[in-house]
Amino acid sequence: MTKGRGSPAARAEELRRLIDDANQAYYVADAPTISDAEYDRLFRELQALEAEHPDLQTPDSPTQRVGAEPASSLAKHPHLRPMLSLANAFDEEELVAWEERNARNSAEVRTAGYTAEVKIDGAAVNLTYRDGRFVVGATRGNGVIGENVTANLRTIADVPLALRGKGWPALMEVRGEVYLPYEMFKRTNMQRERDGESLYANPRNAAAGALRQLDPESTRRRRLRMFAFSVEPIEGKLPARTHWETLDLLEAWGFKVEPHRQRFESLADVQGAIPSFEALLGVLPFQADGVVIKVDPLALHTELGVVGGRDPRWAIARKFAPEVAVTRLRAIRINVGRTGALNPYAELEPVEVSGVTVSAATLHNEELIATKDIREGDWVEVIRAGEVIPQIVAPITARREGTERIFRMPDECPRCGTPVERPADEAMRYCPNASCPGRVLEGIVHFAGRDAMDIRGLGYERVRQLLAAGLISDVADLYALTVEQLVELDRFAEQSAEQLVNAIAASKAQPLSLLLFGIGIRHVGKTVAQLLARRFGTLDALMAASAETVAAVSGIGPTIADAVTSFFDEPRNQALIERLRKAGLTLAEPTGASSEGPLSGKAYVLTGTLPTLARARATELIERAGGRVAGSVSRKTDAVVAGDDAGSKLDKARTLGVEVIDEAELLRRVGETA
Ligand code: IVH
């Protein structure tokens, strides 16, 4: 076999790389790089090539993710070690009681540290690896004997066929959860509806169903995913002392590990984080039904043991009361945002979700309404997680009566009737009328908001009242309000009027970054506002800058730059700013980033594409934690944060022995959970 360019071997290698890259883009970056048809073409070419030259086929070739013949029935698979289950804790008391019990066995648990992980609601699987290669995979079954679904598991892109890195035990079982993201769950059910098949009740059932298909090709089409969460070494040792280290190892070997995991020193710390975990569960793109808390040192796992051969003492699932409610969506209505964006929301028949009555839910944009196929009159599942705004999980299509109405976005602003604009590259429609009453109200409330000018006591109700009384018509008018004017109004007493006037006066000292965010320039969120304020220092400097100069700020692209310069080119905006200046606003950014924080005095370098954080956001987090972001790696660099496709900076860091960390570690260091 020749190995030169154009040879079958070279082509096979190239195809494997193209397909792996496409898988990576599709599954990991969530940004497909090629069409499904193109993917299938590459795939078939590789299959044909391997069929013609069997010696070219490698065990970890992407073609090996399918290919096994449909099984007539699933064979039994005895697990090498039993697959355990988890005891539940439904409230904080049960968590505390769990630690008490453990402490009686081994007092160390109180100080040994815990990990907390998202409890993924899918189907448990057990993957056997011999010498770093995937050999058998099975469902949990009764915990002792499962069903052999190896061929199906091979179709899941998250299941590594050959491990990366080193240090794995010669024979081991990796445990994880196979799941179906909501998006694919919906597509599966839509397909089943078209095919006249019964619908899956939830993503867990759909995942379990897909995993147990007799034909691996059917499994592959479902695009299942998997997160790994533990290892059972059978031959050889696991080079980890703690569960936390185990999860990092799994990741290094090429498994996906749920990224929101956290390590805590004490149970009290775990408890402090429970509300944010609960809030997180409602917004993840897949179903999750709790938090798994595990005693961190592996030695304690052995010491604490297992209850009744089923529930390990060293782990517990903190579950939350069900938060899904079912109600009727009366109508889809539109709120006109401060930038003019038409935001659709659902008006619901009031329903109680986790103790709160909900009568509206966000719908984000028309695309979401279309992909979830939400119709007016539908019965819908509503969730409310923590403090997050209620969201619609999905319509219950089985309960449709035929009277439901498909929603169309209006072509005119529902508040002022102006024809809407839809920028070619955006999912949103905008009302272009700056004096649209909907925009004015939202704009002033936003300006006064906590993240912007922070004017206490100026919420929707008061802004509506001030607008209706004709006392204000834009944000600059706020600074002319007097106590005498306010006490004339309903629900204002001398004291509350004074408080509001004082709060407005205090906001004059807010830095430029908060003013830029507050004033409502399209595409200028908190991060961009900070970048601009830091780069230009004063509003005058920013207003004098050309679009090119603005676009040259790292983290800011041409779209934002255009939005910024056209905002300041507008005479009415210039007039507004003159009035703010006369009112005595700062219009400048104090220099010097935060000097205190977990990264005080540290220099970090960013390279490659991080999984979730945009560069600007990563920079912001580092600076807020007191650190500094440098452009190049030197011996003085404290750490390099590397993402996908990291290039020479990563090589340099390795050469110089500079610490390299990933996004998850960065988030941990700056104290962000998610
Ligand atoms: S640990 C101690 N960790 O939940 C061994 N399980 O209700 C038990 N699950 O069978 C597993 N996410 O299928 C563990 N991060 C996680 C998990 C997790 C989901 C599932 C798993 C288990 C079931 C128990």
Coordinates of C-alpha atoms in Angstrom, one line a residue, residues 15-564:
L15 CA -11.7 11.5 5.3
R16 CA -11.4 10.4 8.9
R17 CA -10.1 13.8 9.9
L18 CA -12.8 15.7 8.0
I19 CA -15.5 13.5 9.6
D20 CA -14.0 13.8 13.0
D21 CA -13.8 17.6 12.6
A22 CA -17.4 17.7 11.4
N23 CA -18.5 15.6 14.4
Q24 CA -16.5 17.9 16.7
A25 CA -18.2 21.0 15.2
Y26 CA -21.6 19.5 15.4
Y27 CA -21.4 18.0 18.8
V28 CA -18.9 19.9 20.7
A29 CA -19.0 23.4 19.3
D30 CA -22.7 23.1 18.4
A31 CA -21.9 24.8 15.1
P32 CA -22.1 22.5 12.1
T33 CA -19.4 23.2 9.5
I34 CA -20.8 21.1 6.7
S35 CA -24.3 20.1 5.6
D36 CA -25.8 16.7 6.5
A37 CA -25.7 15.7 2.8
E38 CA -22.0 16.5 2.6
Y39 CA -21.4 14.6 5.8
D40 CA -23.1 11.6 4.4
R41 CA -21.1 11.8 1.2
L42 CA -17.8 11.8 3.1
F43 CA -19.0 9.1 5.3
R44 CA -20.0 6.8 2.4
E45 CA -16.7 7.5 0.6
L46 CA -14.8 6.4 3.7
Q47 CA -17.0 3.3 4.1
A48 CA -16.4 2.4 0.4
L49 CA -12.7 2.9 0.7
E50 CA -12.4 0.8 3.8
A51 CA -14.5 -1.9 2.2
E52 CA -12.1 -2.0 -0.7
H53 CA -9.0 -1.8 1.4
P54 CA -9.9 -3.6 4.7
D55 CA -6.3 -3.0 6.0
L56 CA -7.1 0.7 6.0
Q57 CA -9.8 0.3 8.5
T58 CA -8.8 1.4 12.0
P59 CA -10.8 0.4 15.1
D60 CA -11.4 4.1 15.9
S61 CA -12.4 5.1 12.4
P62 CA -15.7 7.0 12.5
T63 CA -17.2 4.3 10.3
Q64 CA -16.9 2.0 13.3
R65 CA -19.5 4.1 15.1
V66 CA -22.1 2.3 12.9
G67 CA -22.0 -0.7 10.8
A68 CA -22.9 -3.6 13.1
E69 CA -25.8 -5.6 11.7
P70 CA -29.2 -5.1 13.3
A71 CA -29.3 -7.5 16.3
S72 CA -32.2 -9.9 16.6
S73 CA -32.5 -9.2 20.3
L74 CA -30.2 -7.7 22.9
A75 CA -27.7 -10.0 24.5
K76 CA -27.2 -9.9 28.3
H77 CA -24.1 -8.4 29.7
P78 CA -23.0 -9.1 33.3
H79 CA -21.3 -6.0 34.7
L80 CA -17.8 -6.6 36.1
R81 CA -18.8 -4.5 39.1
P82 CA -22.4 -3.8 40.1
M83 CA -23.9 -0.5 38.9
L84 CA -25.1 1.3 41.9
S85 CA -28.0 3.6 42.4
L86 CA -28.4 6.7 44.6
A87 CA -30.3 7.5 47.7
N88 CA -32.3 10.8 47.5
A89 CA -32.4 13.8 49.7
F90 CA -35.5 16.0 49.1
D91 CA -34.5 18.8 51.4
E92 CA -31.6 20.4 53.3
E93 CA -32.4 18.4 56.5
E94 CA -32.0 15.1 54.7
L95 CA -28.7 16.3 53.4
V96 CA -27.5 17.1 56.9
A97 CA -28.8 13.8 58.2
W98 CA -26.8 12.1 55.4
E99 CA -23.5 13.7 56.6
E100 CA -24.4 12.9 60.2
R101 CA -24.7 9.2 59.4
N102 CA -21.5 9.2 57.4
A103 CA -19.7 11.0 60.2
R104 CA -20.6 8.3 62.6
N105 CA -18.7 5.8 60.4
S106 CA -15.9 8.1 59.6
A107 CA -15.5 11.5 61.2
E108 CA -13.3 12.6 58.3
V109 CA -16.2 13.2 55.9
R110 CA -16.9 16.5 57.5
T111 CA -13.6 18.0 56.3
A112 CA -12.8 15.7 53.3
G113 CA -14.6 17.9 50.7
Y114 CA -17.5 17.2 48.4
T115 CA -18.1 17.4 44.7
A116 CA -21.5 18.4 43.4
E117 CA -22.6 17.4 39.9
V118 CA -25.6 17.9 37.7
K119 CA -27.8 14.7 37.8
I120 CA -28.4 14.0 34.2
D121 CA -31.8 12.4 33.6
G122 CA -31.1 9.9 30.9
A123 CA -30.1 6.2 30.8
A124 CA -27.2 4.9 32.7
V125 CA -24.5 3.0 30.7
N126 CA -21.4 1.0 31.5
L127 CA -18.5 1.1 29.0
T128 CA -15.7 -1.4 29.3
Y129 CA -12.3 -0.2 28.1
R130 CA -9.4 -2.6 27.6
D131 CA -6.0 -1.0 27.0
G132 CA -7.7 2.3 26.2
R133 CA -10.1 0.8 23.6
F134 CA -13.8 0.6 23.9
V135 CA -14.8 -3.1 23.9
V136 CA -18.2 -3.5 25.4
G137 CA -21.1 -1.2 26.4
A138 CA -24.2 -2.1 28.3
T139 CA -27.4 -0.6 29.8
R140 CA -27.7 -0.7 33.6
G141 CA -30.4 -3.5 33.6
N142 CA -30.9 -4.6 37.2
G143 CA -27.5 -3.3 38.2
V144 CA -25.8 -6.7 38.0
I145 CA -26.8 -7.7 34.5
G146 CA -27.5 -5.3 31.7
E147 CA -28.1 -5.5 28.0
N148 CA -25.2 -5.4 25.5
V149 CA -25.7 -2.3 23.4
T150 CA -22.1 -1.9 22.2
A151 CA -22.9 -1.3 18.5
N152 CA -25.4 1.4 19.5
L153 CA -23.0 3.1 21.9
R154 CA -20.4 3.2 19.1
T155 CA -22.7 5.5 17.2
I156 CA -22.6 8.2 19.9
A157 CA -19.9 10.8 19.1
D158 CA -19.3 11.4 22.9
V159 CA -18.2 7.8 23.4
P160 CA -14.5 7.7 22.7
L161 CA -13.6 4.5 20.8
A162 CA -9.9 4.9 21.6
L163 CA -8.8 7.0 24.6
R164 CA -6.5 10.0 24.4
G165 CA -3.7 10.8 26.9
K166 CA -2.5 8.1 29.3
G167 CA -2.8 6.6 32.7
W168 CA -6.0 4.6 32.3
P169 CA -6.2 1.2 34.1
A170 CA -5.6 -1.7 31.7
L171 CA -9.2 -2.8 32.2
M172 CA -11.9 -0.5 33.5
E173 CA -15.6 0.3 33.4
V174 CA -16.6 3.9 32.7
R175 CA -20.0 4.8 33.9
G176 CA -22.1 7.6 32.4
E177 CA -25.5 8.8 31.4
V178 CA -26.7 8.7 27.8
Y179 CA -29.2 11.5 27.1
L180 CA -31.1 13.2 24.4
P181 CA -30.9 17.0 24.4
Y182 CA -34.3 18.7 24.3
E183 CA -33.8 19.8 20.8
M184 CA -33.3 16.3 19.5
F185 CA -36.1 15.0 21.7
K186 CA -38.5 17.4 20.0
R187 CA -37.3 16.3 16.5
T188 CA -37.6 12.7 17.5
N189 CA -41.2 13.2 18.6
M190 CA -42.0 15.2 15.5
Q191 CA -40.7 12.4 13.3
R192 CA -42.7 9.9 15.3
E193 CA -45.8 11.9 14.9
R194 CA -45.3 12.0 11.2
D195 CA -44.8 8.3 11.2
G196 CA -47.9 7.7 13.2
E197 CA -45.9 6.3 16.2
S198 CA -46.6 7.0 19.8
L199 CA -44.7 9.9 21.3
Y200 CA -42.1 9.7 24.0
A201 CA -43.2 11.2 27.3
N202 CA -39.8 12.7 28.1
P203 CA -36.2 12.8 26.9
R204 CA -35.2 10.0 29.3
N205 CA -37.6 7.6 27.7
A206 CA -36.5 8.7 24.3
A207 CA -32.9 8.2 25.2
A208 CA -33.5 4.7 26.7
G209 CA -35.5 3.8 23.6
A210 CA -32.9 5.0 21.2
L211 CA -30.2 3.1 23.1
R212 CA -32.1 -0.2 22.9
Q213 CA -32.8 -0.1 19.1
L214 CA -32.0 -3.3 17.4
D215 CA -30.6 -1.5 14.4
P216 CA -27.6 0.8 15.3
E217 CA -28.4 3.0 12.3
S218 CA -31.6 4.0 14.1
T219 CA -29.6 4.9 17.2
R220 CA -27.2 6.9 15.2
R221 CA -30.0 9.0 13.7
R222 CA -31.2 10.0 17.1
R223 CA -27.9 11.7 17.9
L224 CA -27.6 10.7 21.5
R225 CA -25.1 12.3 23.8
M226 CA -23.2 11.0 26.8
F227 CA -21.6 12.4 29.9
A228 CA -19.3 10.2 31.9
F229 CA -19.3 10.4 35.7
S230 CA -17.3 7.6 37.2
V231 CA -14.7 4.9 36.7
E232 CA -14.4 1.3 38.1
P233 CA -10.8 0.1 37.7
I234 CA -10.8 -3.6 37.3
E235 CA -7.1 -4.3 36.3
G236 CA -4.6 -1.6 37.1
K237 CA -4.9 1.5 39.2
L238 CA -6.8 4.7 38.7
P239 CA -4.3 7.5 39.0
A240 CA -6.6 9.7 41.1
R241 CA -7.1 10.1 44.8
T242 CA -10.4 11.9 44.6
H243 CA -13.6 11.8 42.6
W244 CA -12.8 15.4 41.5
E245 CA -9.5 14.2 40.0
T246 CA -11.3 11.2 38.4
L247 CA -13.6 13.6 36.5
D248 CA -10.6 15.6 35.2
L249 CA -9.0 12.3 34.1
L250 CA -12.1 11.2 32.2
E251 CA -12.1 14.5 30.4
A252 CA -8.4 14.2 29.6
W253 CA -9.1 10.7 28.1
G254 CA -11.7 12.2 25.8
F255 CA -15.0 11.7 27.6
K256 CA -17.5 14.5 28.0
V257 CA -18.0 15.4 31.7
E258 CA -20.9 17.7 32.6
P259 CA -19.1 21.1 33.0
H260 CA -21.1 22.6 35.9
R261 CA -19.4 20.4 38.5
Q262 CA -18.0 22.1 41.6
R263 CA -15.9 21.1 44.5
F264 CA -16.6 22.3 48.0
E265 CA -14.8 22.1 51.3
S266 CA -17.8 21.5 53.5
L267 CA -21.5 20.5 53.3
A268 CA -22.4 24.0 54.4
D269 CA -20.7 25.3 51.2
V270 CA -22.5 22.7 49.1
Q271 CA -25.8 23.9 50.6
G272 CA -25.0 27.4 49.8
A273 CA -24.7 26.5 46.1
I274 CA -27.9 24.4 46.0
P275 CA -30.1 27.4 44.9
S276 CA -27.8 28.2 42.0
F277 CA -27.8 24.6 40.9
E278 CA -31.5 24.5 41.1
A279 CA -31.7 27.5 38.9
L280 CA -29.2 26.0 36.5
L281 CA -31.2 22.8 36.0
G282 CA -34.1 24.7 34.5
V283 CA -32.0 26.3 31.8
L284 CA -29.7 23.4 30.7
P285 CA -30.4 22.2 27.1
F286 CA -31.1 18.7 28.5
Q287 CA -33.2 17.2 31.2
A288 CA -31.5 17.1 34.6
D289 CA -33.3 16.2 37.8
G290 CA -31.1 17.0 40.7
V291 CA -27.6 17.4 42.0
V292 CA -25.4 14.5 42.9
I293 CA -23.2 15.2 45.9
K294 CA -20.2 12.9 46.5
V295 CA -17.7 12.6 49.2
D296 CA -14.5 13.5 47.4
P297 CA -11.6 11.2 48.5
L298 CA -11.9 7.7 46.9
A299 CA -10.5 6.1 50.0
L300 CA -13.6 7.1 51.9
H301 CA -15.8 5.5 49.3
T302 CA -14.3 2.1 50.3
E303 CA -14.6 2.9 53.9
L304 CA -18.2 4.1 53.8
G305 CA -19.4 1.2 51.6
V306 CA -22.8 0.5 50.1
V307 CA -26.2 0.0 51.7
G308 CA -28.1 -3.1 50.7
G309 CA -25.8 -3.7 47.7
R310 CA -27.6 -0.7 46.0
D311 CA -27.0 2.8 47.4
P312 CA -23.4 3.9 48.1
R313 CA -23.2 5.9 51.4
W314 CA -20.7 8.2 49.8
A315 CA -23.1 9.8 47.3
I316 CA -26.6 11.2 47.5
A317 CA -28.9 12.8 45.0
R318 CA -30.4 16.1 46.1
K319 CA -33.7 16.3 44.2
F320 CA -36.0 19.1 43.8
A321 CA -39.8 19.2 43.9
P322 CA -41.2 18.8 40.5
E323 CA -41.3 22.2 38.8
V324 CA -43.1 21.5 35.6
A325 CA -46.7 22.7 35.4
V326 CA -49.1 22.3 32.6
T327 CA -51.4 25.1 31.6
R328 CA -53.0 26.7 28.6
L329 CA -51.3 29.3 26.5
R330 CA -54.0 31.9 25.9
A331 CA -52.2 34.1 23.4
I332 CA -48.8 35.1 22.3
R333 CA -48.2 38.8 22.9
I334 CA -45.4 41.2 22.0
N335 CA -43.4 43.5 24.3
V336 CA -41.4 46.2 22.6
G337 CA -38.0 46.3 24.2
R338 CA -35.8 49.4 24.7
T339 CA -33.9 48.8 21.6
G340 CA -37.1 48.4 19.7
A341 CA -36.8 44.6 19.6
L342 CA -40.2 42.9 19.4
N343 CA -40.1 40.3 22.2
P344 CA -42.8 37.7 22.0
Y345 CA -44.1 36.2 25.3
A346 CA -46.8 33.8 26.3
E347 CA -49.9 34.8 28.2
L348 CA -50.8 31.8 30.2
E349 CA -53.8 30.7 32.2
P350 CA -52.4 31.3 35.7
V351 CA -50.8 28.2 37.2
E352 CA -48.7 27.5 40.2
V353 CA -45.1 26.5 39.6
S354 CA -42.9 25.8 42.7
G355 CA -45.1 27.9 44.9
V356 CA -45.4 30.9 42.6
T357 CA -48.3 31.8 40.3
V358 CA -47.1 32.2 36.8
S359 CA -49.2 33.9 34.1
A360 CA -46.6 34.7 31.5
A361 CA -43.5 33.0 30.0
T362 CA -40.8 34.3 27.8
L363 CA -40.7 33.0 24.2
H364 CA -37.4 34.7 23.2
N365 CA -37.9 35.1 19.4
E366 CA -40.0 33.9 16.5
E367 CA -37.5 31.2 15.7
L368 CA -38.0 29.5 19.1
I369 CA -41.7 29.6 18.7
A370 CA -41.3 27.9 15.3
T371 CA -38.8 25.3 16.4
K372 CA -40.8 24.3 19.5
D373 CA -44.0 24.6 17.4
I374 CA -45.8 26.6 20.1
R375 CA -49.3 27.6 19.0
E376 CA -51.8 29.9 20.6
G377 CA -54.4 27.8 22.5
D378 CA -51.9 25.0 23.1
W379 CA -51.5 23.2 26.4
V380 CA -47.9 23.7 27.4
E381 CA -45.4 22.5 30.0
V382 CA -44.1 25.4 32.0
I383 CA -41.0 25.4 34.2
R384 CA -39.7 27.9 36.6
A385 CA -36.2 27.2 38.0
G386 CA -35.1 29.4 40.9
E387 CA -35.3 33.0 40.0
V388 CA -35.3 32.4 36.3
I389 CA -38.2 33.7 34.3
P390 CA -40.8 31.1 33.5
Q391 CA -40.1 29.2 30.2
I392 CA -42.2 26.9 28.1
V393 CA -40.6 23.5 27.8
A394 CA -42.8 22.2 25.0
P395 CA -46.4 22.2 23.8
I396 CA -48.3 19.0 24.5
T397 CA -49.2 18.2 21.0
A398 CA -51.2 15.2 22.0
R399 CA -53.8 17.5 23.5
R400 CA -54.3 19.6 20.4
E401 CA -57.9 20.0 19.3
G402 CA -57.4 21.6 16.0
T403 CA -58.4 25.1 17.1
E404 CA -54.8 26.1 18.0
R405 CA -53.4 29.0 16.0
I406 CA -50.0 29.2 14.5
F407 CA -48.4 32.5 15.4
R408 CA -47.1 35.1 13.0
M409 CA -45.0 38.1 14.0
P410 CA -46.6 41.4 13.1
D411 CA -45.2 43.6 10.4
E412 CA -46.1 46.7 12.4
C413 CA -45.1 47.7 15.9
P414 CA -48.0 46.7 18.2
R415 CA -47.4 49.8 20.3
C416 CA -47.0 52.6 17.7
G417 CA -47.9 51.0 14.3
T418 CA -44.5 51.9 12.7
P419 CA -43.5 49.2 10.1
V420 CA -40.9 46.9 11.7
E421 CA -37.4 46.3 10.4
R422 CA -35.7 42.9 10.3
P423 CA -31.9 43.1 9.8
A424 CA -31.0 40.4 7.4
D425 CA -28.6 38.6 9.8
E426 CA -30.9 38.6 12.9
A427 CA -33.7 36.6 14.3
M428 CA -35.3 39.7 15.8
R429 CA -37.6 42.4 14.4
Y430 CA -37.3 45.9 15.5
C431 CA -39.5 49.0 15.8
P432 CA -37.3 51.8 14.4
N433 CA -39.3 54.6 16.1
A434 CA -37.2 56.0 18.9
S435 CA -40.2 57.7 20.5
C436 CA -42.4 54.6 20.4
P437 CA -44.1 54.6 23.8
G438 CA -43.1 50.9 24.3
R439 CA -39.4 51.7 23.7
V440 CA -39.4 54.8 25.9
L441 CA -40.9 53.0 28.9
E442 CA -38.5 50.1 28.6
G443 CA -35.6 52.3 27.9
I444 CA -36.1 54.4 31.1
V445 CA -36.6 51.3 33.2
H446 CA -33.5 49.8 31.8
F447 CA -31.5 53.0 32.4
A448 CA -32.5 53.0 36.0
G449 CA -31.8 49.3 36.4
R450 CA -29.4 47.8 38.9
D451 CA -26.9 46.8 36.3
A452 CA -27.0 50.3 34.7
M453 CA -27.5 53.6 36.6
D454 CA -28.9 51.8 39.6
I455 CA -31.6 54.3 40.6
R456 CA -33.4 52.6 43.5
G457 CA -37.1 52.9 43.5
L458 CA -37.5 53.6 39.8
G459 CA -39.2 50.5 38.4
Y460 CA -42.0 50.0 35.8
E461 CA -44.8 51.4 38.0
R462 CA -43.1 54.7 38.8
V463 CA -41.7 55.2 35.3
R464 CA -45.2 54.6 33.9
Q465 CA -46.6 57.1 36.4
L466 CA -44.0 59.8 35.6
L467 CA -44.5 59.3 31.8
A468 CA -48.3 59.6 32.3
A469 CA -48.0 62.7 34.4
G470 CA -45.9 64.3 31.6
L471 CA -43.0 64.8 34.0
I472 CA -40.5 62.9 31.9
S473 CA -40.3 61.8 28.3
D474 CA -36.7 60.5 28.3
V475 CA -33.9 59.7 30.7
A476 CA -32.4 63.2 30.8
D477 CA -35.7 64.5 32.2
L478 CA -35.1 62.4 35.3
Y479 CA -32.4 64.7 36.4
A480 CA -34.7 67.7 36.5
L481 CA -37.3 66.1 38.7
T482 CA -38.0 67.9 42.0
V483 CA -39.4 66.7 45.3
E484 CA -42.2 69.3 44.9
Q485 CA -43.3 67.8 41.6
L486 CA -43.2 64.2 42.9
V487 CA -45.3 64.8 46.1
E488 CA -48.1 66.0 43.9
L489 CA -48.4 62.5 42.5
D490 CA -50.3 59.5 43.9
R491 CA -48.3 57.1 46.2
F492 CA -45.5 59.6 46.7
A493 CA -45.0 61.0 50.2
E494 CA -42.4 63.6 51.2
Q495 CA -39.9 60.9 52.2
S496 CA -40.3 58.6 49.1
A497 CA -40.0 61.7 46.9
E498 CA -36.8 62.8 48.5
Q499 CA -35.4 59.3 48.3
L500 CA -36.0 59.1 44.6
V501 CA -34.6 62.5 43.9
N502 CA -31.5 61.6 45.9
A503 CA -31.1 58.2 44.1
I504 CA -31.3 60.0 40.8
A505 CA -28.7 62.5 41.9
A506 CA -26.4 59.8 43.1
S507 CA -26.5 58.1 39.7
K508 CA -24.7 61.0 38.2
A509 CA -21.5 59.6 39.5
Q510 CA -21.9 56.2 37.8
P511 CA -19.0 55.4 35.5
L512 CA -19.2 55.8 31.7
S513 CA -19.4 52.0 31.2
L514 CA -22.7 51.9 33.1
L515 CA -24.1 54.9 31.3
L516 CA -23.2 53.4 27.9
F517 CA -25.0 50.2 28.9
G518 CA -27.9 52.1 30.3
I519 CA -28.5 54.4 27.5
G520 CA -29.6 51.6 25.2
I521 CA -27.4 51.4 22.1
R522 CA -28.3 48.4 20.0
H523 CA -25.7 45.5 20.6
V524 CA -24.1 47.3 23.5
G525 CA -24.4 45.0 26.5
K526 CA -22.5 45.2 29.7
T527 CA -19.3 43.7 28.4
V528 CA -19.2 45.8 25.3
A529 CA -19.9 48.9 27.3
Q530 CA -17.0 48.1 29.5
L531 CA -14.6 47.5 26.6
L532 CA -15.6 50.8 25.1
A533 CA -15.4 52.8 28.3
R534 CA -12.0 51.3 29.1
R535 CA -10.6 51.9 25.7
F536 CA -11.8 55.5 25.2
G537 CA -12.0 56.7 28.8
T538 CA -14.4 59.5 28.1
L539 CA -17.7 59.9 26.2
D540 CA -16.2 62.7 24.2
A541 CA -13.4 60.4 23.0
L542 CA -15.8 57.7 22.1
M543 CA -18.1 60.1 20.2
A544 CA -15.1 61.4 18.2
A545 CA -14.0 57.9 17.2
S546 CA -14.7 56.5 13.7
A547 CA -16.4 53.2 13.1
E548 CA -12.9 51.7 12.2
T549 CA -11.4 52.9 15.4
V550 CA -14.2 51.4 17.4
A551 CA -14.1 48.1 15.5
A552 CA -10.4 47.9 16.3
V553 CA -11.1 47.4 20.0
S554 CA -10.5 43.8 20.7
G555 CA -13.8 42.0 21.3
I556 CA -15.8 44.4 19.2
G557 CA -16.7 43.7 15.6
P558 CA -18.0 45.9 12.7
T559 CA -21.7 45.3 13.5
I560 CA -21.3 46.7 17.0
A561 CA -19.0 49.5 15.8
D562 CA -21.6 50.6 13.3
A563 CA -24.3 50.5 15.9
V564 CA -22.2 52.7 18.2

